[in-house]
Short mmCIF file of N, CA and C and ligand atoms in Angstrom, two decimals:
data_model
loop_
_atom_site.label_atom_id
_atom_site.label_comp_id
_atom_site.label_asym_id
_atom_site.label_seq_id
_atom_site.Cartn_x
_atom_site.Cartn_y
_atom_site.Cartn_z
N MET A 169 0.84 -1.21 0.00
CA MET A 169 0.00 0.00 0.00
C MET A 169 0.87 1.25 0.00
N GLN A 170 0.43 2.24 -0.75
CA GLN A 170 1.18 3.50 -0.80
C GLN A 170 0.95 4.33 0.46
N LYS A 171 1.97 5.02 0.91
CA LYS A 171 1.84 5.86 2.10
C LYS A 171 2.27 7.28 1.75
N ILE A 172 1.37 8.23 2.03
CA ILE A 172 1.63 9.64 1.71
C ILE A 172 1.57 10.49 2.98
N LEU A 173 2.55 11.36 3.14
CA LEU A 173 2.59 12.27 4.29
C LEU A 173 2.43 13.71 3.81
N PHE A 174 1.46 14.42 4.38
CA PHE A 174 1.24 15.84 4.09
C PHE A 174 1.92 16.66 5.18
N VAL A 175 2.64 17.72 4.76
CA VAL A 175 3.44 18.49 5.72
C VAL A 175 3.18 19.99 5.58
N CYS A 176 2.96 20.66 6.74
CA CYS A 176 2.91 22.12 6.77
C CYS A 176 3.75 22.60 7.96
N LEU A 177 3.50 23.79 8.46
CA LEU A 177 4.33 24.31 9.55
C LEU A 177 3.82 23.83 10.91
N GLY A 178 2.53 24.07 11.19
CA GLY A 178 2.00 23.79 12.51
C GLY A 178 1.32 22.44 12.66
N ASN A 179 0.93 21.85 11.52
CA ASN A 179 0.14 20.60 11.48
C ASN A 179 -1.21 20.76 12.19
N ILE A 180 -1.75 21.99 12.16
CA ILE A 180 -3.10 22.18 12.70
C ILE A 180 -4.06 22.79 11.67
N CYS A 181 -3.54 23.27 10.53
CA CYS A 181 -4.43 23.85 9.51
C CYS A 181 -4.33 23.12 8.17
N ARG A 182 -3.28 23.43 7.40
CA ARG A 182 -3.22 22.94 6.01
C ARG A 182 -3.01 21.44 5.88
N SER A 183 -1.99 20.90 6.55
CA SER A 183 -1.71 19.48 6.32
C SER A 183 -2.76 18.53 6.90
N PRO A 184 -3.33 18.81 8.09
CA PRO A 184 -4.40 17.92 8.54
C PRO A 184 -5.64 18.02 7.64
N ALA A 185 -5.89 19.23 7.10
CA ALA A 185 -7.04 19.37 6.18
C ALA A 185 -6.77 18.59 4.90
N ALA A 186 -5.53 18.66 4.39
CA ALA A 186 -5.18 17.90 3.19
C ALA A 186 -5.36 16.41 3.44
N GLU A 187 -4.90 15.97 4.61
CA GLU A 187 -5.03 14.56 4.97
C GLU A 187 -6.51 14.16 5.04
N ALA A 188 -7.31 15.00 5.70
CA ALA A 188 -8.73 14.69 5.88
C ALA A 188 -9.47 14.63 4.54
N ILE A 189 -9.10 15.51 3.63
CA ILE A 189 -9.70 15.51 2.29
C ILE A 189 -9.27 14.27 1.53
N PHE A 190 -7.98 14.02 1.55
CA PHE A 190 -7.45 12.95 0.71
C PHE A 190 -7.88 11.56 1.18
N ARG A 191 -8.00 11.36 2.48
CA ARG A 191 -8.35 10.02 2.97
C ARG A 191 -9.78 9.64 2.59
N VAL A 192 -10.63 10.64 2.35
CA VAL A 192 -11.99 10.36 1.90
C VAL A 192 -12.00 10.11 0.39
N GLN A 193 -11.24 10.94 -0.33
CA GLN A 193 -11.19 10.82 -1.80
C GLN A 193 -10.50 9.55 -2.26
N TYR A 194 -9.51 9.10 -1.46
CA TYR A 194 -8.64 8.03 -1.91
C TYR A 194 -8.30 7.10 -0.74
N PRO A 195 -9.29 6.33 -0.25
CA PRO A 195 -9.07 5.50 0.95
C PRO A 195 -8.08 4.37 0.74
N GLU A 196 -7.73 4.08 -0.50
CA GLU A 196 -6.77 2.98 -0.78
C GLU A 196 -5.35 3.37 -0.37
N VAL A 197 -5.12 4.66 -0.19
CA VAL A 197 -3.78 5.14 0.17
C VAL A 197 -3.76 5.45 1.67
N GLU A 198 -2.67 5.06 2.32
CA GLU A 198 -2.51 5.38 3.74
C GLU A 198 -1.95 6.79 3.87
N THR A 199 -2.56 7.60 4.72
CA THR A 199 -2.13 9.00 4.83
C THR A 199 -1.79 9.36 6.29
N ASP A 200 -0.98 10.39 6.40
CA ASP A 200 -0.70 10.99 7.70
C ASP A 200 -0.31 12.43 7.42
N SER A 201 -0.15 13.24 8.48
CA SER A 201 0.33 14.60 8.28
C SER A 201 1.24 14.97 9.45
N ALA A 202 2.07 15.98 9.22
CA ALA A 202 3.04 16.40 10.23
C ALA A 202 3.38 17.86 10.00
N GLY A 203 3.96 18.49 11.04
CA GLY A 203 4.40 19.88 10.94
C GLY A 203 5.91 19.93 11.05
N THR A 204 6.50 20.93 10.40
CA THR A 204 7.95 21.08 10.52
C THR A 204 8.31 21.72 11.87
N SER A 205 7.34 22.36 12.52
CA SER A 205 7.57 22.94 13.85
C SER A 205 7.00 22.03 14.92
N ASP A 206 7.36 22.34 16.17
CA ASP A 206 6.78 21.60 17.30
C ASP A 206 5.76 22.47 18.06
N TYR A 207 5.33 23.57 17.42
CA TYR A 207 4.47 24.54 18.11
C TYR A 207 3.18 23.95 18.68
N HIS A 208 2.59 23.01 17.97
CA HIS A 208 1.25 22.55 18.34
C HIS A 208 1.16 21.04 18.54
N VAL A 209 2.28 20.41 18.82
CA VAL A 209 2.32 18.95 18.97
C VAL A 209 1.26 18.47 19.97
N GLY A 210 0.50 17.48 19.56
CA GLY A 210 -0.52 16.89 20.43
C GLY A 210 -1.89 17.55 20.32
N GLU A 211 -1.94 18.71 19.63
CA GLU A 211 -3.21 19.44 19.54
C GLU A 211 -4.07 18.94 18.37
N PRO A 212 -5.41 19.07 18.52
CA PRO A 212 -6.29 18.79 17.39
C PRO A 212 -6.18 19.92 16.36
N PRO A 213 -6.72 19.72 15.15
CA PRO A 213 -6.70 20.80 14.16
C PRO A 213 -7.35 22.08 14.71
N TYR A 214 -6.89 23.20 14.21
CA TYR A 214 -7.35 24.53 14.62
C TYR A 214 -8.87 24.63 14.46
N GLY A 215 -9.53 25.21 15.46
CA GLY A 215 -10.99 25.24 15.49
C GLY A 215 -11.64 25.81 14.25
N ALA A 216 -11.13 26.96 13.78
CA ALA A 216 -11.74 27.60 12.61
C ALA A 216 -11.58 26.74 11.36
N MET A 217 -10.47 26.00 11.27
CA MET A 217 -10.29 25.11 10.13
C MET A 217 -11.24 23.93 10.23
N GLN A 218 -11.39 23.38 11.44
CA GLN A 218 -12.33 22.27 11.63
C GLN A 218 -13.74 22.68 11.23
N GLN A 219 -14.12 23.90 11.63
CA GLN A 219 -15.48 24.37 11.33
C GLN A 219 -15.69 24.56 9.84
N ALA A 220 -14.71 25.15 9.17
CA ALA A 220 -14.81 25.36 7.72
C ALA A 220 -14.88 24.01 7.01
N ALA A 221 -14.11 23.05 7.50
CA ALA A 221 -14.10 21.71 6.88
C ALA A 221 -15.43 21.00 7.13
N ALA A 222 -15.95 21.11 8.35
CA ALA A 222 -17.20 20.44 8.70
C ALA A 222 -18.35 20.91 7.83
N LYS A 223 -18.31 22.20 7.43
CA LYS A 223 -19.36 22.76 6.56
C LYS A 223 -19.42 22.04 5.23
N ARG A 224 -18.29 21.48 4.79
CA ARG A 224 -18.31 20.72 3.54
C ARG A 224 -18.17 19.22 3.77
N GLY A 225 -18.47 18.80 5.00
CA GLY A 225 -18.52 17.36 5.28
C GLY A 225 -17.19 16.69 5.46
N ILE A 226 -16.15 17.49 5.74
CA ILE A 226 -14.81 16.92 5.94
C ILE A 226 -14.54 16.84 7.43
N ALA A 227 -14.34 15.61 7.92
CA ALA A 227 -14.13 15.38 9.36
C ALA A 227 -12.65 15.30 9.66
N MET A 228 -12.19 16.04 10.65
CA MET A 228 -10.77 16.01 10.97
C MET A 228 -10.48 16.11 12.47
N SER A 229 -11.54 15.99 13.31
CA SER A 229 -11.36 16.19 14.75
C SER A 229 -10.54 15.08 15.40
N ASP A 230 -10.39 13.96 14.71
CA ASP A 230 -9.62 12.83 15.27
C ASP A 230 -8.10 13.03 15.12
N LEU A 231 -7.69 13.98 14.30
CA LEU A 231 -6.26 14.14 14.01
C LEU A 231 -5.54 14.90 15.13
N ARG A 232 -4.28 14.59 15.34
CA ARG A 232 -3.46 15.27 16.37
C ARG A 232 -2.13 15.65 15.75
N ALA A 233 -1.67 16.85 16.09
CA ALA A 233 -0.44 17.36 15.49
C ALA A 233 0.79 16.61 16.00
N ARG A 234 1.70 16.39 15.07
CA ARG A 234 3.01 15.84 15.43
C ARG A 234 4.07 16.53 14.59
N GLN A 235 5.31 16.41 15.02
CA GLN A 235 6.39 17.07 14.27
C GLN A 235 7.00 16.09 13.27
N PHE A 236 7.35 16.63 12.11
CA PHE A 236 8.04 15.85 11.07
C PHE A 236 9.39 15.39 11.61
N THR A 237 9.78 14.16 11.28
CA THR A 237 11.10 13.66 11.69
C THR A 237 11.81 13.01 10.50
N ARG A 238 13.11 12.81 10.65
CA ARG A 238 13.90 12.17 9.59
C ARG A 238 13.37 10.79 9.24
N ARG A 239 12.80 10.12 10.24
CA ARG A 239 12.25 8.77 10.04
C ARG A 239 11.14 8.75 8.99
N ASP A 240 10.47 9.89 8.83
CA ASP A 240 9.36 9.95 7.87
C ASP A 240 9.84 9.66 6.44
N PHE A 241 11.10 9.94 6.16
CA PHE A 241 11.63 9.62 4.83
C PHE A 241 11.61 8.11 4.59
N GLN A 242 11.78 7.36 5.68
CA GLN A 242 11.77 5.90 5.61
C GLN A 242 10.35 5.38 5.57
N ASP A 243 9.46 6.02 6.31
CA ASP A 243 8.12 5.47 6.53
C ASP A 243 7.12 5.81 5.43
N PHE A 244 7.44 6.79 4.58
CA PHE A 244 6.47 7.21 3.55
C PHE A 244 7.06 7.09 2.15
N ASP A 245 6.17 6.89 1.17
CA ASP A 245 6.59 6.78 -0.23
C ASP A 245 6.64 8.15 -0.89
N LEU A 246 5.86 9.09 -0.35
CA LEU A 246 5.77 10.42 -0.93
C LEU A 246 5.50 11.43 0.18
N ILE A 247 6.22 12.55 0.15
CA ILE A 247 6.03 13.63 1.12
C ILE A 247 5.53 14.86 0.35
N VAL A 248 4.36 15.36 0.72
CA VAL A 248 3.71 16.46 0.01
C VAL A 248 3.71 17.68 0.92
N VAL A 249 4.37 18.76 0.48
CA VAL A 249 4.53 19.95 1.33
C VAL A 249 3.66 21.11 0.84
N MET A 250 3.27 21.97 1.79
CA MET A 250 2.32 23.04 1.48
C MET A 250 2.98 24.31 0.95
N ASP A 251 4.27 24.53 1.32
CA ASP A 251 4.95 25.71 0.77
C ASP A 251 6.46 25.47 0.72
N ARG A 252 7.16 26.44 0.15
CA ARG A 252 8.61 26.27 -0.06
C ARG A 252 9.40 26.26 1.25
N ALA A 253 8.90 26.98 2.24
CA ALA A 253 9.59 26.97 3.55
C ALA A 253 9.50 25.56 4.15
N ASN A 254 8.34 24.93 4.04
CA ASN A 254 8.19 23.55 4.52
C ASN A 254 9.12 22.64 3.72
N GLN A 255 9.19 22.89 2.42
CA GLN A 255 10.02 22.06 1.55
C GLN A 255 11.50 22.13 2.00
N ARG A 256 11.95 23.35 2.28
CA ARG A 256 13.34 23.52 2.73
C ARG A 256 13.56 22.83 4.08
N ALA A 257 12.60 22.98 4.98
CA ALA A 257 12.74 22.39 6.32
C ALA A 257 12.78 20.86 6.23
N VAL A 258 11.96 20.30 5.35
CA VAL A 258 11.93 18.84 5.18
C VAL A 258 13.22 18.37 4.52
N GLU A 259 13.64 19.06 3.46
CA GLU A 259 14.85 18.64 2.75
C GLU A 259 16.09 18.72 3.66
N ALA A 260 16.07 19.66 4.61
CA ALA A 260 17.20 19.82 5.53
C ALA A 260 17.37 18.59 6.42
N LEU A 261 16.29 17.80 6.55
CA LEU A 261 16.34 16.61 7.41
C LEU A 261 16.52 15.32 6.61
N ARG A 262 16.64 15.44 5.28
CA ARG A 262 16.73 14.23 4.45
C ARG A 262 18.00 13.44 4.81
N PRO A 263 17.83 12.16 5.20
CA PRO A 263 19.01 11.35 5.52
C PRO A 263 19.79 11.01 4.25
N ALA A 264 21.08 10.81 4.39
CA ALA A 264 21.90 10.43 3.24
C ALA A 264 21.33 9.15 2.63
N GLY A 265 21.18 9.16 1.33
CA GLY A 265 20.70 7.96 0.65
C GLY A 265 19.19 7.86 0.53
N ALA A 266 18.45 8.69 1.25
CA ALA A 266 16.98 8.63 1.16
C ALA A 266 16.53 9.27 -0.14
N ASN A 267 15.71 8.55 -0.91
CA ASN A 267 15.28 9.13 -2.19
C ASN A 267 13.77 9.35 -2.27
N THR A 268 13.11 9.38 -1.13
CA THR A 268 11.67 9.66 -1.08
C THR A 268 11.39 11.02 -1.73
N PRO A 269 10.50 11.08 -2.71
CA PRO A 269 10.21 12.38 -3.32
C PRO A 269 9.48 13.33 -2.37
N VAL A 270 9.86 14.61 -2.46
CA VAL A 270 9.19 15.67 -1.70
C VAL A 270 8.63 16.62 -2.73
N MET A 271 7.32 16.82 -2.74
CA MET A 271 6.76 17.71 -3.76
C MET A 271 5.75 18.70 -3.20
N LEU A 272 5.68 19.86 -3.87
CA LEU A 272 4.71 20.89 -3.52
C LEU A 272 3.32 20.42 -3.92
N PHE A 273 2.32 20.75 -3.09
CA PHE A 273 0.95 20.30 -3.32
C PHE A 273 0.19 21.23 -4.28
N ALA A 274 0.34 22.55 -4.10
CA ALA A 274 -0.51 23.51 -4.82
C ALA A 274 -0.43 23.42 -6.35
N PRO A 275 0.75 23.12 -6.95
CA PRO A 275 0.78 23.05 -8.41
C PRO A 275 -0.14 21.97 -8.99
N LEU A 276 -0.59 21.04 -8.16
CA LEU A 276 -1.49 19.98 -8.64
C LEU A 276 -2.93 20.46 -8.75
N ALA A 277 -3.22 21.64 -8.20
CA ALA A 277 -4.57 22.20 -8.24
C ALA A 277 -4.79 22.91 -9.57
N ALA A 278 -5.53 22.28 -10.45
CA ALA A 278 -5.74 22.84 -11.79
C ALA A 278 -6.46 24.18 -11.71
N GLY A 279 -5.91 25.17 -12.41
CA GLY A 279 -6.58 26.46 -12.52
C GLY A 279 -6.28 27.45 -11.41
N PHE A 280 -5.54 27.05 -10.39
CA PHE A 280 -5.27 27.98 -9.28
C PHE A 280 -4.01 28.81 -9.51
N GLY A 281 -3.10 28.29 -10.33
CA GLY A 281 -1.90 29.05 -10.69
C GLY A 281 -1.03 29.46 -9.53
N THR A 282 -0.93 28.61 -8.52
CA THR A 282 -0.07 28.93 -7.39
C THR A 282 0.78 27.73 -7.02
N ASP A 283 1.99 28.00 -6.53
CA ASP A 283 2.89 26.92 -6.13
C ASP A 283 2.78 26.58 -4.65
N GLU A 284 2.17 27.52 -3.89
CA GLU A 284 2.14 27.34 -2.44
C GLU A 284 0.70 27.44 -1.93
N VAL A 285 0.43 26.72 -0.83
CA VAL A 285 -0.86 26.85 -0.15
C VAL A 285 -0.67 27.91 0.93
N PRO A 286 -1.28 29.10 0.76
CA PRO A 286 -1.11 30.16 1.75
C PRO A 286 -1.60 29.70 3.13
N ASP A 287 -0.94 30.15 4.16
CA ASP A 287 -1.26 29.71 5.51
C ASP A 287 -2.52 30.42 6.01
N PRO A 288 -3.61 29.68 6.21
CA PRO A 288 -4.87 30.32 6.64
C PRO A 288 -4.83 30.77 8.10
N TYR A 289 -3.85 30.27 8.85
CA TYR A 289 -3.68 30.71 10.24
C TYR A 289 -3.41 32.22 10.24
N TYR A 290 -2.76 32.68 9.18
CA TYR A 290 -2.47 34.11 9.04
C TYR A 290 -3.48 34.81 8.13
N SER A 291 -3.84 34.19 7.01
CA SER A 291 -4.74 34.85 6.05
C SER A 291 -6.20 34.85 6.53
N ARG A 292 -6.53 33.88 7.37
CA ARG A 292 -7.91 33.66 7.90
C ARG A 292 -8.88 33.19 6.81
N ASP A 293 -8.37 32.89 5.62
CA ASP A 293 -9.25 32.42 4.54
C ASP A 293 -9.27 30.88 4.53
N PHE A 294 -10.00 30.34 5.48
CA PHE A 294 -10.04 28.88 5.63
C PHE A 294 -10.78 28.23 4.48
N SER A 295 -11.84 28.88 4.01
CA SER A 295 -12.63 28.31 2.92
C SER A 295 -11.81 28.30 1.61
N GLY A 296 -11.11 29.41 1.35
CA GLY A 296 -10.27 29.48 0.16
C GLY A 296 -9.16 28.44 0.21
N CYS A 297 -8.64 28.21 1.40
CA CYS A 297 -7.60 27.20 1.58
C CYS A 297 -8.16 25.82 1.25
N LEU A 298 -9.36 25.54 1.73
CA LEU A 298 -9.98 24.23 1.46
C LEU A 298 -10.27 24.06 -0.02
N ASP A 299 -10.67 25.14 -0.71
CA ASP A 299 -10.90 25.06 -2.17
C ASP A 299 -9.62 24.60 -2.87
N LEU A 300 -8.52 25.24 -2.49
CA LEU A 300 -7.23 24.91 -3.10
C LEU A 300 -6.81 23.48 -2.74
N LEU A 301 -6.98 23.09 -1.48
CA LEU A 301 -6.59 21.74 -1.05
C LEU A 301 -7.43 20.68 -1.74
N GLU A 302 -8.72 20.94 -1.91
CA GLU A 302 -9.58 19.95 -2.58
C GLU A 302 -9.17 19.77 -4.03
N ALA A 303 -8.85 20.88 -4.69
CA ALA A 303 -8.43 20.79 -6.10
C ALA A 303 -7.08 20.09 -6.23
N ALA A 304 -6.17 20.38 -5.31
CA ALA A 304 -4.85 19.73 -5.33
C ALA A 304 -4.98 18.24 -5.04
N ALA A 305 -5.90 17.90 -4.15
CA ALA A 305 -6.12 16.48 -3.83
C ALA A 305 -6.65 15.74 -5.06
N GLU A 306 -7.53 16.39 -5.80
CA GLU A 306 -8.02 15.80 -7.06
C GLU A 306 -6.85 15.56 -8.01
N GLY A 307 -5.97 16.56 -8.10
CA GLY A 307 -4.81 16.46 -8.98
C GLY A 307 -3.87 15.34 -8.55
N LEU A 308 -3.66 15.21 -7.25
CA LEU A 308 -2.78 14.15 -6.74
C LEU A 308 -3.38 12.78 -7.02
N LYS A 309 -4.68 12.68 -6.82
CA LYS A 309 -5.36 11.42 -7.07
C LYS A 309 -5.21 11.02 -8.54
N ARG A 310 -5.36 12.00 -9.41
CA ARG A 310 -5.20 11.75 -10.85
C ARG A 310 -3.77 11.31 -11.16
N GLN A 311 -2.83 12.00 -10.53
CA GLN A 311 -1.42 11.67 -10.77
C GLN A 311 -1.08 10.26 -10.31
N LEU A 312 -1.74 9.82 -9.23
CA LEU A 312 -1.48 8.48 -8.70
C LEU A 312 -2.24 7.42 -9.46
N GLY A 313 -3.11 7.87 -10.36
CA GLY A 313 -3.82 6.90 -11.21
C GLY A 313 -5.13 6.41 -10.63
N GLY A 314 -5.68 7.16 -9.69
CA GLY A 314 -6.92 6.70 -9.08
C GLY A 314 -8.13 7.54 -9.45
N ALA A 315 -8.03 8.28 -10.56
CA ALA A 315 -9.10 9.23 -10.94
C ALA A 315 -10.42 8.55 -11.20
P1 4NP B 587 -0.39 25.32 9.41
O1 4NP B 587 -0.73 26.76 10.03
O2 4NP B 587 1.10 25.31 9.12
O3 4NP B 587 -1.21 25.26 8.19
O4 4NP B 587 -0.78 24.31 10.46
C1 4NP B 587 -0.05 27.29 11.14
C2 4NP B 587 -0.55 27.11 12.39
C3 4NP B 587 0.10 27.65 13.48
C4 4NP B 587 1.24 28.39 13.30
C5 4NP B 587 1.76 28.55 12.04
C6 4NP B 587 1.12 28.01 10.96
N1 4NP B 587 1.91 28.97 14.43
O5 4NP B 587 2.91 29.67 14.21
O6 4NP B 587 1.46 28.78 15.56
#
């Protein structure tokens, strides 16, 4: 079975939402999410994000934040990051010899024309973030051949 890890900074907004969206769209793939920081370890997804997700039937209250570790390169087949800062933080931990691909999520969202998923913790646009994540999840599913 394929294993995909979604990564953002806090693991309370973007990456848990990506995970929650993708696990419904593509249950054949095992998913998890993590943050490059330890700011919110152990916490459930941010309340405003949970509420915005619940409005469109996306459940994520079971998820808990954890920090990304070097071991994740071993444990996952693909690491999907929300922005370039996350990408740099993840790549900085890549063990010698690990060839797990790390890719940006937003370019997979057809028609959005962005490389990064803006952080809704700062922008407060939780609904816009979910629009982008849902489109990117569709793109990822297509790329994996499960369309
Ligand atoms: P996320 O959003 O990376 O999408 O989970 C953030 C949540 C919290 C913080 C930063 C980003 N923070 O600095 O506390």
